[in-house]
Structure formats: C-alpha cells, structure tokens
Amino acid sequence: MRKPQRVPATGLPERVTVYEVGPRDGLQNEKSIVDVDVKVEFIQRLAAAGLTTIETTSFVHPKWVPQLADAAELLTRIQLPTGVRAPVLVPNERGLDRALEAGVAEIAIFASATESFAVKNLNSTLDEQFTMFEPVVGRAVDAGLAVRGYVSMCYGDPWEGEVPIDQVVGVGARLADLGCHELSLGDTIGVATPGHVTALLDAFRVAGIGPGRLAVHFHDTYGQALANTLTALRAGVTTVDSSAGGLGGCPYAESATGNLATEDLVWQLDGLGVETGVDLPKLVETSVWMAERLGRPSVSRVVQALAG
Ligand code: HMG
Ligand code: MG
C-alpha cells in the first residue's frame, strides 16, 4: 500500500495519542442498528491495527440512542489486548451504575458549552448539567476510574450561532474542577477554523489548563478538521480524537457529520514522522470491511485513495 514520504516538520510532538471514537461517535449516528457481532469485530480489528484508546459505546438512555442500547452486552463480548483503554460515555448516575456493573475503567462525561445543546442533548440547562455530572465524577474518581470531560459546541452552535470563547472555557474549567483529568474540545458541527482553534487553546492556557490536559475532537463537516488538528498539535496538544473511516455525528446536533477520519490523520502524521503506533494498511482494511457492513463507501479520502 502507498505510504507518504516521511518529511518531518518542526514544532510538532514526537508522538500523538489517537483517541478512536468510531464505535461510539460513529455508530451512534447510523440510521440502522449495527449488529453487536459486527461491533465486537470492529473494535477488535481497531485494536489489532494498533489503536490503544477506543471509545467503545455509551451508557446513555437507550431510547435516546437506540444504536448503542447493547452497551452492556458489547462489553462482555470484546476482548482487548492488555494496555488498550476502552472508555465509555456516561451522562448521569444511572449511566455510571451501568458502566460500573460492566466493569469499565474509564468513562467520559459530555457537557455542552451552550444552553440550547444542553437542552437538546441532555434534557437539562447549562447549569443543571453540572448538578448531573458532579456525583458521577465524584463516585467515578472514588472508584478509581479516569474521567474525561467533553465540551461540545466549542466553535459554533446550530441554534445559537457564535459561541463566546470565555463561555467555552468556563464550561471546561468547571469540568476540570469536578475532577476530569482531560478535556476534549468538541467541534460538534465541524465549523472551526485554525485561528479559532489557536484562540481557544490560548484562552484555556490563560485559565490554567494547558495543552497537555486537552484533546481535540473535530467533526469534518466543512473539510477543516485536518488543518485544525495540525494547528492544535503546533500549540502542544498531543491527544486527537478521530473515527475510523470518518464515521460519526451526533443525532441531537443538526448538521453534525462524521469525525476527522483516523486514516486521514494517520496519513498526515506518518508523513510528518509523528509516531501513532497505528498500522495504516490494517486500519484501511478495517474501514473497508466496516463500509461493506454498513452498505456504503467510507467518506475518508485516504481510505478511498488506498482502497481504490
Ligand atoms: P431524561 O429523559 O431527562 O432522563 O434523559 P431522566 O433522568 O428524567 O430519567 C428518565 C428515565 O430514564 C428513568 O427511568 C431513568 O432511570 C432512565 P424510569 O424511572 O422512568 O423508568 N435513565 C436511564 N436509563 C438507562 N441509562 C441511562 C439513563 N438515564 C436515565 N443513562 C439523559 C436524560 C441524559 C439520560 C438523556 O438526555 C440521554 O441519554 N442523552 C444522551 C444523548 C447522547 O448520547 N448524545 C450523543 C452523545 S454526545 C456527542 O456525540 C458529542 C461528542 O461526540 C462531542 C462533540 O462532538 O462535541 C461527545
Ligand atoms: Mg462528536
């Protein structure tokens, strides 16, 4: 399979952690419900391709996201090599109970930077979401779990339009104060551009939350995800969320399309000589296999180019 010529650039990290969200962010938005056997094989293939952090599913209300209603069964079925992290999404204490019962070691809560999306996605106000999260993080940390905190709608909201940077930082800081070890800054509808990324990361730094504690999560609606990611890497971020084959979206956010495709990210990082540990040919094979299961080609440009 073709590879990019390796030509390093200055100002980049030596290694990047790819936080794979395909099984969760990808499959939560599928019109049809993917069979649990297919999910198991998908996750195991991702691990075999070298991904070491795979967000596998969500313990949300099954009526809100029926695509992931099989979370508990899925977790009893997957077998991952030692060292592979398998976080799950949890919105509230009921979700945490279910996740603890399933024996997870790591969870992610998901907050909204805007009032409108808090209502649509969590059925709560912006302030109420923290009342919901506080006991979740407290109990999870006491149980020895690592807790990631997502902030959604960081760069724009389909109902409210522009989102003030200080509002995003305010939400992120509250998640950090609750005990989240890492914040993932979500461009839920894919509208960010590089200057905005730099400004947001600067504002977090000024608030005492440096790039070592931040991850970036770009949806690729407007084709900006790779440029935005490179900007974040230059600012010192070393954890990047992406989804195999570019699957993804949020059923409660108008106009949210797939995440940055993991293959597109890995092609760029391989070319730059930045280590990810991901075997690109194996990953492409996995996305081609998954595309066959879903009945449509992958949207990833790299998958299309390499599998064509
Ligand atoms: P609600 O209806 O307000 O829930 O939903 P409630 O607390 O009023 O409870 C109602 C009933 O649901 C109760 O049952 C609860 O036990 C049950 P009853 O007593 O009536 O029999 N219930 C649950 N059952 C199973 N699991 C649970 C659970 N919670 C309550 N966890 C809720 C509130 C938060 C649950 C709901 O709004 C929800 O599930 N939302 C999730 C939406 C979602 O998953 N969105 C996609 C993920 S976010 C995303 O994609 C963005 C991200 O990728 C970053 C980015 O791109 O920006 C992360
Ligand atoms: Mg997302």
XYZ file of N, CA and C in Angstrom, residues 54-271:
654
model
N -9.822 3.233 22.575
C -11.003 3.028 21.717
C -12.257 3.279 22.552
N -12.966 4.362 22.232
C -14.222 4.647 22.938
C -15.266 3.694 22.361
N -15.723 2.761 23.176
C -16.456 1.627 22.628
C -17.952 1.834 22.509
N -18.570 2.574 23.457
C -20.030 2.675 23.465
C -20.460 3.749 24.462
N -21.777 3.841 24.688
C -22.325 4.828 25.639
C -23.344 4.171 26.542
N -23.313 4.556 27.810
C -24.380 4.142 28.723
C -25.356 5.294 28.887
N -25.949 5.706 27.767
C -26.966 6.763 27.785
C -28.334 6.085 27.787
N -29.390 6.906 27.765
C -30.721 6.307 27.761
C -30.934 5.575 26.433
N -31.296 4.294 26.485
C -31.424 3.516 25.232
C -32.484 4.069 24.284
N -33.467 4.822 24.840
C -34.458 5.413 23.927
C -33.872 6.624 23.209
N -32.926 7.293 23.855
C -32.308 8.458 23.210
C -31.344 8.016 22.116
N -30.603 6.946 22.375
C -29.646 6.454 21.371
C -29.794 4.929 21.254
N -30.822 4.490 20.528
C -31.055 3.037 20.415
C -29.900 2.304 19.750
N -29.120 3.025 18.958
C -27.986 2.399 18.253
C -26.981 1.783 19.233
N -26.945 2.328 20.481
C -25.947 1.836 21.436
C -26.610 1.158 22.646
N -27.833 0.725 22.465
C -28.575 0.105 23.579
C -27.951 -1.215 24.027
N -27.076 -1.770 23.184
C -26.450 -3.059 23.522
C -25.124 -2.889 24.267
N -24.922 -1.724 24.896
C -23.620 -1.423 25.520
C -23.141 -2.519 26.478
N -24.028 -2.949 27.373
C -23.595 -3.924 28.388
C -23.185 -5.241 27.721
N -23.994 -5.695 26.779
C -23.659 -6.954 26.097
C -22.338 -6.816 25.334
N -22.191 -5.691 24.653
C -20.960 -5.467 23.877
C -19.727 -5.628 24.770
N -19.784 -5.002 25.955
C -18.599 -5.043 26.818
C -18.296 -6.438 27.353
N -19.309 -7.276 27.482
C -18.995 -8.649 27.922
C -18.324 -9.431 26.793
N -18.504 -8.952 25.561
C -18.037 -9.729 24.412
C -16.640 -9.322 23.903
N -16.255 -8.050 24.098
C -14.965 -7.666 23.492
C -13.785 -8.124 24.343
N -12.746 -8.565 23.649
C -11.516 -8.954 24.332
C -10.395 -8.143 23.728
N -9.800 -7.297 24.571
C -8.782 -6.397 24.048
C -7.421 -6.749 24.626
N -6.364 -6.512 23.846
C -5.018 -6.778 24.374
C -4.754 -5.901 25.606
N -3.903 -6.373 26.516
C -3.559 -5.587 27.702
C -3.019 -4.233 27.249
N -3.408 -3.224 27.991
C -2.896 -1.890 27.680
C -3.813 -1.085 26.776
N -4.804 -1.736 26.168
C -5.740 -0.966 25.334
C -6.837 -0.395 26.239
N -6.977 0.917 26.190
C -8.005 1.586 27.013
C -9.331 1.575 26.260
N -10.430 1.361 26.993
C -11.747 1.267 26.351
C -12.770 2.123 27.104
N -12.630 3.457 27.035
C -13.582 4.326 27.737
C -14.992 4.255 27.138
N -15.974 4.632 27.958
C -17.375 4.676 27.505
C -17.982 6.012 27.926
N -19.012 6.445 27.213
C -19.711 7.679 27.562
C -20.750 7.407 28.649
N -20.809 8.334 29.615
C -21.772 8.221 30.715
C -22.345 9.617 30.974
N -23.684 9.793 30.956
C -24.209 11.132 31.205
C -24.594 11.392 32.663
N -24.987 10.336 33.381
C -25.596 10.556 34.702
C -25.315 9.351 35.600
N -25.865 9.410 36.824
C -25.557 8.336 37.780
C -26.091 6.975 37.327
N -27.258 6.992 36.672
C -27.809 5.725 36.157
C -26.830 5.116 35.133
N -26.278 5.972 34.297
C -25.292 5.514 33.316
C -24.037 5.009 34.010
N -23.632 5.709 35.075
C -22.436 5.271 35.805
C -22.668 3.905 36.453
N -23.856 3.710 37.055
C -24.158 2.396 37.660
C -24.000 1.299 36.619
N -24.544 1.552 35.446
C -24.475 0.528 34.381
C -23.022 0.300 33.952
N -22.251 1.384 33.863
C -20.843 1.253 33.440
C -20.025 0.505 34.501
N -20.299 0.806 35.781
C -19.562 0.126 36.853
C -19.889 -1.369 36.861
N -21.172 -1.659 36.657
C -21.595 -3.071 36.581
C -20.863 -3.810 35.458
N -20.594 -3.076 34.378
C -19.913 -3.682 33.227
C -18.395 -3.729 33.432
N -17.922 -3.146 34.536
C -16.505 -3.244 34.880
C -15.580 -2.308 34.120
N -16.084 -1.149 33.671
C -15.218 -0.250 32.898
C -14.182 0.438 33.809
N -13.062 0.836 33.220
C -12.001 1.502 33.976
C -11.964 2.995 33.687
N -12.688 3.397 32.681
C -12.567 4.787 32.231
C -13.900 5.246 31.650
N -14.329 6.454 32.001
C -15.574 6.982 31.430
C -15.338 8.388 30.874
N -16.297 8.850 30.097
C -16.271 10.238 29.627
C -17.661 10.826 29.840
N -17.692 11.982 30.483
C -18.957 12.713 30.581
C -18.964 13.732 29.449
N -20.126 14.239 29.097
C -20.165 15.154 27.951
C -21.048 16.346 28.258
N -20.388 17.502 28.315
C -21.078 18.755 28.647
C -21.276 19.578 27.385
N -22.214 20.507 27.479
C -22.434 21.422 26.364
C -21.941 22.810 26.746
N -21.324 23.485 25.778
C -20.907 24.876 26.001
C -22.073 25.832 25.801
N -23.189 25.319 25.266
C -24.333 26.206 25.014
C -25.586 25.680 25.718
N -26.460 26.638 25.983
C -27.741 26.329 26.623
C -28.586 25.418 25.709
N -28.660 25.774 24.424
C -29.548 25.039 23.509
C -29.165 23.573 23.399
N -27.877 23.295 23.251
C -27.460 21.904 23.073
C -27.578 21.125 24.387
N -27.420 21.805 25.522
C -27.621 21.114 26.809
C -29.058 20.588 26.871
N -30.001 21.425 26.429
C -31.413 21.008 26.446
C -31.636 19.867 25.463
N -31.149 20.024 24.243
C -31.408 19.009 23.203
C -30.733 17.680 23.521
N -29.510 17.730 24.028
C -28.708 16.510 24.147
C -28.807 15.855 25.518
N -29.096 16.681 26.549
C -29.063 16.145 27.913
C -30.353 16.405 28.671
N -31.291 17.077 28.009
C -32.551 17.419 28.663
C -32.308 18.185 29.959
N -31.332 19.087 29.938
C -31.046 19.894 31.132
C -30.576 21.275 30.685
N -30.512 22.206 31.617
C -29.970 23.520 31.265
C -28.446 23.444 31.380
N -27.800 24.518 30.965
C -26.338 24.562 31.049
C -25.873 24.353 32.495
N -26.552 25.026 33.442
C -26.163 24.877 34.848
C -26.539 23.509 35.402
N -27.741 23.044 35.043
C -28.196 21.739 35.577
C -27.272 20.591 35.174
N -26.596 20.729 34.003
C -25.743 19.617 33.583
C -24.648 19.342 34.626
N -24.189 20.410 35.298
C -23.124 20.198 36.296
C -23.664 19.501 37.547
N -24.926 19.776 37.868
C -25.554 19.084 39.008
C -25.635 17.589 38.698
N -25.880 17.285 37.409
C -25.953 15.881 36.991
C -24.553 15.238 37.033
N -23.540 16.003 36.590
C -22.194 15.423 36.465
C -21.465 15.280 37.813
N -21.751 16.191 38.764
C -20.951 16.217 39.995
C -20.882 14.855 40.698
N -22.040 14.228 40.983
C -21.939 12.923 41.658
C -21.337 11.835 40.759
N -21.492 11.992 39.451
C -20.919 10.998 38.528
C -19.399 11.024 38.651
N -18.825 12.225 38.557
C -17.363 12.320 38.603
C -16.868 11.925 39.996
N -17.559 12.414 41.034
C -17.145 12.101 42.410
C -17.096 10.594 42.636
N -18.171 9.926 42.295
C -18.231 8.471 42.527
C -17.242 7.733 41.632
N -17.104 8.188 40.401
C -16.192 7.504 39.472
C -14.748 7.626 39.962
N -14.353 8.818 40.375
C -12.982 9.020 40.844
C -12.744 8.185 42.117
N -13.729 8.174 43.033
C -13.602 7.344 44.248
C -13.435 5.869 43.903
N -14.065 5.446 42.796
C -13.969 4.035 42.390
C -12.698 3.768 41.582
N -11.861 4.811 41.418
C -10.574 4.624 40.729
C -10.660 4.755 39.215
N -11.768 5.299 38.714
C -11.925 5.448 37.265
C -11.327 6.776 36.792
N -10.784 6.770 35.604
C -10.362 8.031 34.981
C -11.590 8.637 34.301
N -11.729 9.955 34.389
C -12.895 10.616 33.796
C -12.448 11.707 32.823
N -12.827 11.515 31.566
C -12.603 12.556 30.547
C -13.841 13.446 30.512
N -13.663 14.728 30.218
C -14.817 15.620 30.080
C -14.859 16.208 28.683
N -15.931 15.929 27.959
C -16.102 16.571 26.652
C -16.771 17.924 26.846
N -16.397 18.881 26.003
C -17.160 20.126 25.887
C -17.628 20.181 24.429
N -18.941 20.186 24.221
C -19.482 20.236 22.862
C -19.795 21.664 22.450
N -19.916 21.860 21.141
C -20.268 23.164 20.548
C -19.247 24.258 20.899
N -17.972 23.867 20.903
C -16.918 24.832 21.277
C -16.740 25.943 20.251
N -17.083 25.691 18.998
C -16.745 26.669 17.949
C -17.977 27.213 17.218
N -19.147 26.791 17.649
C -20.358 27.253 16.966
C -21.478 26.286 17.279
N -22.701 26.823 17.274
C -23.860 26.037 17.679
C -24.957 26.252 16.639
N -25.621 25.181 16.205
C -26.597 25.344 15.118
C -27.809 26.198 15.497
N -28.102 26.332 16.774
C -29.267 27.124 17.199
C -28.856 28.532 17.632
N -27.649 28.653 18.237
C -27.239 29.942 18.813
C -26.212 30.685 17.959
N -25.642 30.009 16.963
C -24.622 30.663 16.132
C -23.288 30.694 16.847
N -22.686 31.894 16.918
C -21.345 32.003 17.505
C -21.384 31.696 19.000
N -20.309 31.073 19.469
C -20.220 30.737 20.897
C -19.017 31.487 21.475
N -19.230 32.342 22.484
C -18.107 33.109 23.044
C -17.040 32.189 23.642
N -15.787 32.514 23.361
C -14.675 31.679 23.835
C -14.678 31.572 25.364
N -14.989 32.679 26.049
C -14.944 32.602 27.527
C -16.042 31.683 28.080
N -17.130 31.557 27.333
C -18.204 30.630 27.764
C -17.714 29.171 27.673
N -16.968 28.875 26.604
C -16.422 27.517 26.413
C -15.405 27.221 27.521
N -14.531 28.179 27.774
C -13.500 27.969 28.799
C -14.166 27.815 30.175
N -15.231 28.574 30.405
C -15.958 28.476 31.682
C -16.499 27.071 31.897
N -17.089 26.492 30.861
C -17.632 25.130 30.978
C -16.484 24.126 31.190
N -15.405 24.288 30.408
C -14.255 23.380 30.545
C -13.653 23.459 31.944
N -13.527 24.668 32.465
C -12.921 24.838 33.791
C -13.787 24.172 34.862
N -15.104 24.245 34.706
C -15.980 23.601 35.690
C -15.827 22.080 35.643
N -15.630 21.530 34.445
C -15.409 20.072 34.329
C -14.069 19.686 34.967
N -13.053 20.526 34.733
C -11.735 20.248 35.322
C -11.832 20.311 36.854
N -12.574 21.303 37.372
C -12.734 21.433 38.827
C -13.466 20.230 39.423
N -14.382 19.647 38.645
C -15.104 18.473 39.157
C -14.175 17.272 39.292
N -13.065 17.252 38.499
C -12.119 16.129 38.605
C -11.831 15.420 37.293
N -12.219 16.024 36.156
C -11.886 15.401 34.870
C -10.383 15.548 34.616
N -9.727 14.459 34.269
C -8.268 14.513 34.078
C -7.911 15.117 32.731
N -8.877 15.053 31.785
C -8.614 15.525 30.424
C -9.908 16.142 29.897
N -9.764 17.194 29.090
C -10.929 17.800 28.437
C -10.785 17.602 26.941
N -11.871 17.175 26.298
C -11.846 17.070 24.845
C -12.747 18.155 24.280
N -12.156 19.004 23.436
C -12.870 20.188 22.938
C -13.568 19.839 21.626
N -14.885 19.729 21.684
C -15.656 19.223 20.554
C -16.107 20.307 19.591
N -15.760 20.092 18.321
C -16.336 20.910 17.246
C -17.466 20.060 16.667
N -18.566 20.056 17.359
C -19.659 19.107 17.110
C -20.198 19.195 15.688
N -20.242 20.419 15.139
C -20.813 20.586 13.799
C -19.744 20.963 12.763
N -18.488 20.863 13.161
C -17.391 20.963 12.189
C -17.156 22.344 11.595
N -17.442 23.405 12.358
C -17.349 24.762 11.790
C -16.043 25.487 12.122
N -15.180 24.894 12.928
C -13.966 25.596 13.388
C -13.006 25.876 12.240
N -12.206 26.922 12.417
C -11.103 27.224 11.502
C -9.853 27.469 12.368
N -8.643 27.385 11.784
C -7.434 27.342 12.617
C -7.221 28.524 13.577
N -7.558 29.731 13.158
C -7.360 30.873 14.070
C -8.211 30.730 15.322
N -9.389 30.207 15.139
C -10.310 29.993 16.261
C -9.744 28.940 17.224
N -9.128 27.906 16.630
C -8.520 26.843 17.457
C -7.408 27.447 18.321
N -6.546 28.229 17.690
C -5.439 28.853 18.427
C -5.985 29.732 19.551
N -7.009 30.505 19.240
C -7.562 31.425 20.245
C -8.161 30.651 21.421
N -8.839 29.548 21.120
C -9.461 28.770 22.205
C -8.388 28.110 23.082
N -7.360 27.547 22.434
C -6.301 26.892 23.218
C -5.549 27.924 24.064
N -5.329 29.107 23.510
C -4.681 30.188 24.276
C -5.522 30.556 25.491
N -6.838 30.655 25.277
C -7.724 31.060 26.376
C -7.721 29.995 27.479
N -7.660 28.724 27.102
C -7.574 27.668 28.119
C -6.241 27.783 28.884
N -5.175 28.066 28.145
C -3.860 28.178 28.805
C -3.884 29.300 29.846
N -4.465 30.430 29.454
C -4.557 31.571 30.376
C -5.378 31.182 31.613
N -6.371 30.321 31.424
C -7.223 29.882 32.549
C -6.549 28.766 33.366
N -5.301 28.412 33.008
C -4.564 27.424 33.800
C -4.727 25.994 33.307
N -5.345 25.819 32.123
C -5.496 24.460 31.570
C -4.681 24.392 30.282
N -3.507 23.785 30.398
C -2.570 23.766 29.272
C -2.897 22.666 28.272
N -2.182 22.656 27.131
C -2.486 21.698 26.063
C -2.262 20.238 26.458
N -1.443 19.980 27.470
C -1.208 18.609 27.920
C -2.464 17.982 28.503
N -3.399 18.833 28.904
C -4.627 18.319 29.518
C -5.805 18.370 28.539
N -5.512 18.785 27.298
C -6.591 18.968 26.319
C -6.476 17.965 25.175
N -7.633 17.555 24.672
C -7.696 16.775 23.427
C -8.551 17.575 22.462
N -8.387 17.301 21.171
C -9.234 17.983 20.185
C -10.126 16.967 19.489
N -11.342 17.406 19.166
C -12.374 16.499 18.631
C -13.084 17.267 17.511
N -12.596 17.064 16.297
C -13.159 17.809 15.169
C -14.040 16.921 14.312
N -15.261 17.379 14.073
C -16.079 16.780 13.018
C -15.673 17.493 11.729
N -15.828 16.781 10.595
C -15.191 17.282 9.365
C -16.184 17.878 8.369
N -17.289 18.395 8.858
C -18.384 18.879 8.008
C -17.912 19.828 6.908
N -17.028 20.753 7.265
C -16.563 21.761 6.301
C -15.135 21.497 5.814
N -14.642 20.272 6.017
C -13.315 19.915 5.496
C -12.151 20.603 6.201
N -12.385 21.061 7.443
C -11.349 21.816 8.163
C -10.630 20.980 9.231
N -11.061 19.745 9.408
C -10.593 19.006 10.589
C -9.080 18.785 10.624
N -8.475 18.461 9.481
C -7.020 18.207 9.493
C -6.225 19.482 9.729
N -6.655 20.573 9.096
C -5.959 21.858 9.297
C -6.082 22.280 10.762
N -7.262 22.079 11.323
C -7.464 22.448 12.731
C -6.613 21.575 13.649
N -6.511 20.293 13.300
C -5.721 19.380 14.134
C -4.243 19.773 14.110
N -3.729 20.057 12.917
C -2.314 20.443 12.818
C -2.057 21.712 13.648
N -3.002 22.618 13.614
C -2.880 23.851 14.419
C -2.809 23.502 15.907
N -3.651 22.579 16.332
C -3.662 22.195 17.748
C -2.359 21.492 18.137
N -1.825 20.659 17.227
C -0.560 19.973 17.529
C 0.562 20.994 17.677
N 0.551 21.991 16.830
C 1.591 23.034 16.928
C 1.469 23.810 18.233
N 0.271 23.828 18.805
C 0.059 24.524 20.089
C 0.340 23.607 21.281
N 0.768 22.352 21.012
C 1.175 21.479 22.113
C 0.197 20.385 22.489
N -0.939 20.297 21.801
C -1.894 19.209 22.082
C -1.308 17.897 21.557
N -1.485 16.805 22.310
C -0.933 15.515 21.850
C -1.980 14.399 21.832
N -3.230 14.722 22.099
C -4.297 13.714 22.002
C -5.332 14.204 20.998
N -5.587 13.353 19.991
C -6.503 13.744 18.906
C -7.585 12.678 18.777
N -8.848 13.114 18.800
C -9.975 12.205 18.594
C -10.225 12.068 17.094
N -10.538 10.850 16.677
C -10.866 10.645 15.258
C -11.637 9.349 15.155
N -12.233 9.138 13.991
C -13.028 7.920 13.850
C -12.658 7.190 12.560
N -12.487 5.891 12.691
C -12.069 5.080 11.544
C -13.054 5.267 10.402
N -12.524 5.533 9.217
C -13.374 5.700 8.044
C -14.160 7.001 8.034
N -14.005 7.833 9.079
C -14.751 9.104 9.141
C -16.207 8.932 9.514
N -16.517 7.816 10.180
C -17.897 7.609 10.662
C -18.218 8.689 11.694
N -19.493 8.969 11.880
C -19.816 9.794 13.042
C -20.805 10.900 12.860
N -21.115 11.542 13.993
C -22.080 12.629 14.037
C -22.820 12.557 15.346
N -23.692 13.513 15.573
C -24.472 13.476 16.807
C -25.945 13.550 16.446
N -26.732 12.570 16.870
C -28.147 12.571 16.496
C -28.913 13.770 17.036
N -28.364 14.468 18.034
C -29.068 15.618 18.608
C -28.470 16.955 18.189
N -27.546 16.938 17.200
C -26.987 18.198 16.703
C -27.242 18.284 15.217
N -28.072 19.235 14.824
C -28.332 19.433 13.398
C -27.011 19.614 12.666
N -26.890 19.077 11.505
C -25.762 19.251 10.593
C -24.432 18.702 11.099
N -24.458 17.820 12.097
C -23.202 17.188 12.512
C -22.931 16.007 11.581
N -21.768 16.021 10.935
C -21.396 14.856 10.117
C -20.222 14.153 10.794
N -19.563 13.269 10.029
C -18.546 12.414 10.632
C -17.363 13.157 11.239
N -16.660 12.415 12.097
C -15.435 12.935 12.708
C -14.307 12.971 11.686
N -13.241 13.664 12.046
C -11.986 13.527 11.308
C -11.711 12.031 11.164
N -11.421 11.587 9.939
C -11.166 10.158 9.727
C -9.788 9.790 10.278
N -9.731 8.684 11.013
C -8.449 8.265 11.608
C -7.404 8.036 10.520
N -7.816 7.492 9.379
C -6.854 7.239 8.292
C -6.258 8.549 7.774
N -7.094 9.595 7.653
C -6.600 10.881 7.149
C -5.577 11.462 8.133
N -5.891 11.312 9.424
C -4.980 11.786 10.472
C -3.666 11.012 10.431
N -3.761 9.683 10.355
C -2.549 8.854 10.422
C -1.683 9.070 9.176
N -2.299 9.246 8.016
C -1.513 9.544 6.801
C -0.681 10.810 7.044
N -1.332 11.846 7.565
C -0.605 13.100 7.788
C 0.511 12.914 8.823
N 0.194 12.234 9.919
C 1.210 12.086 10.971
C 2.345 11.170 10.514
N 2.037 10.133 9.734
C 3.103 9.285 9.171
C 4.022 10.129 8.289
N 3.440 10.987 7.480
C 4.248 11.847 6.598
C 5.129 12.798 7.392
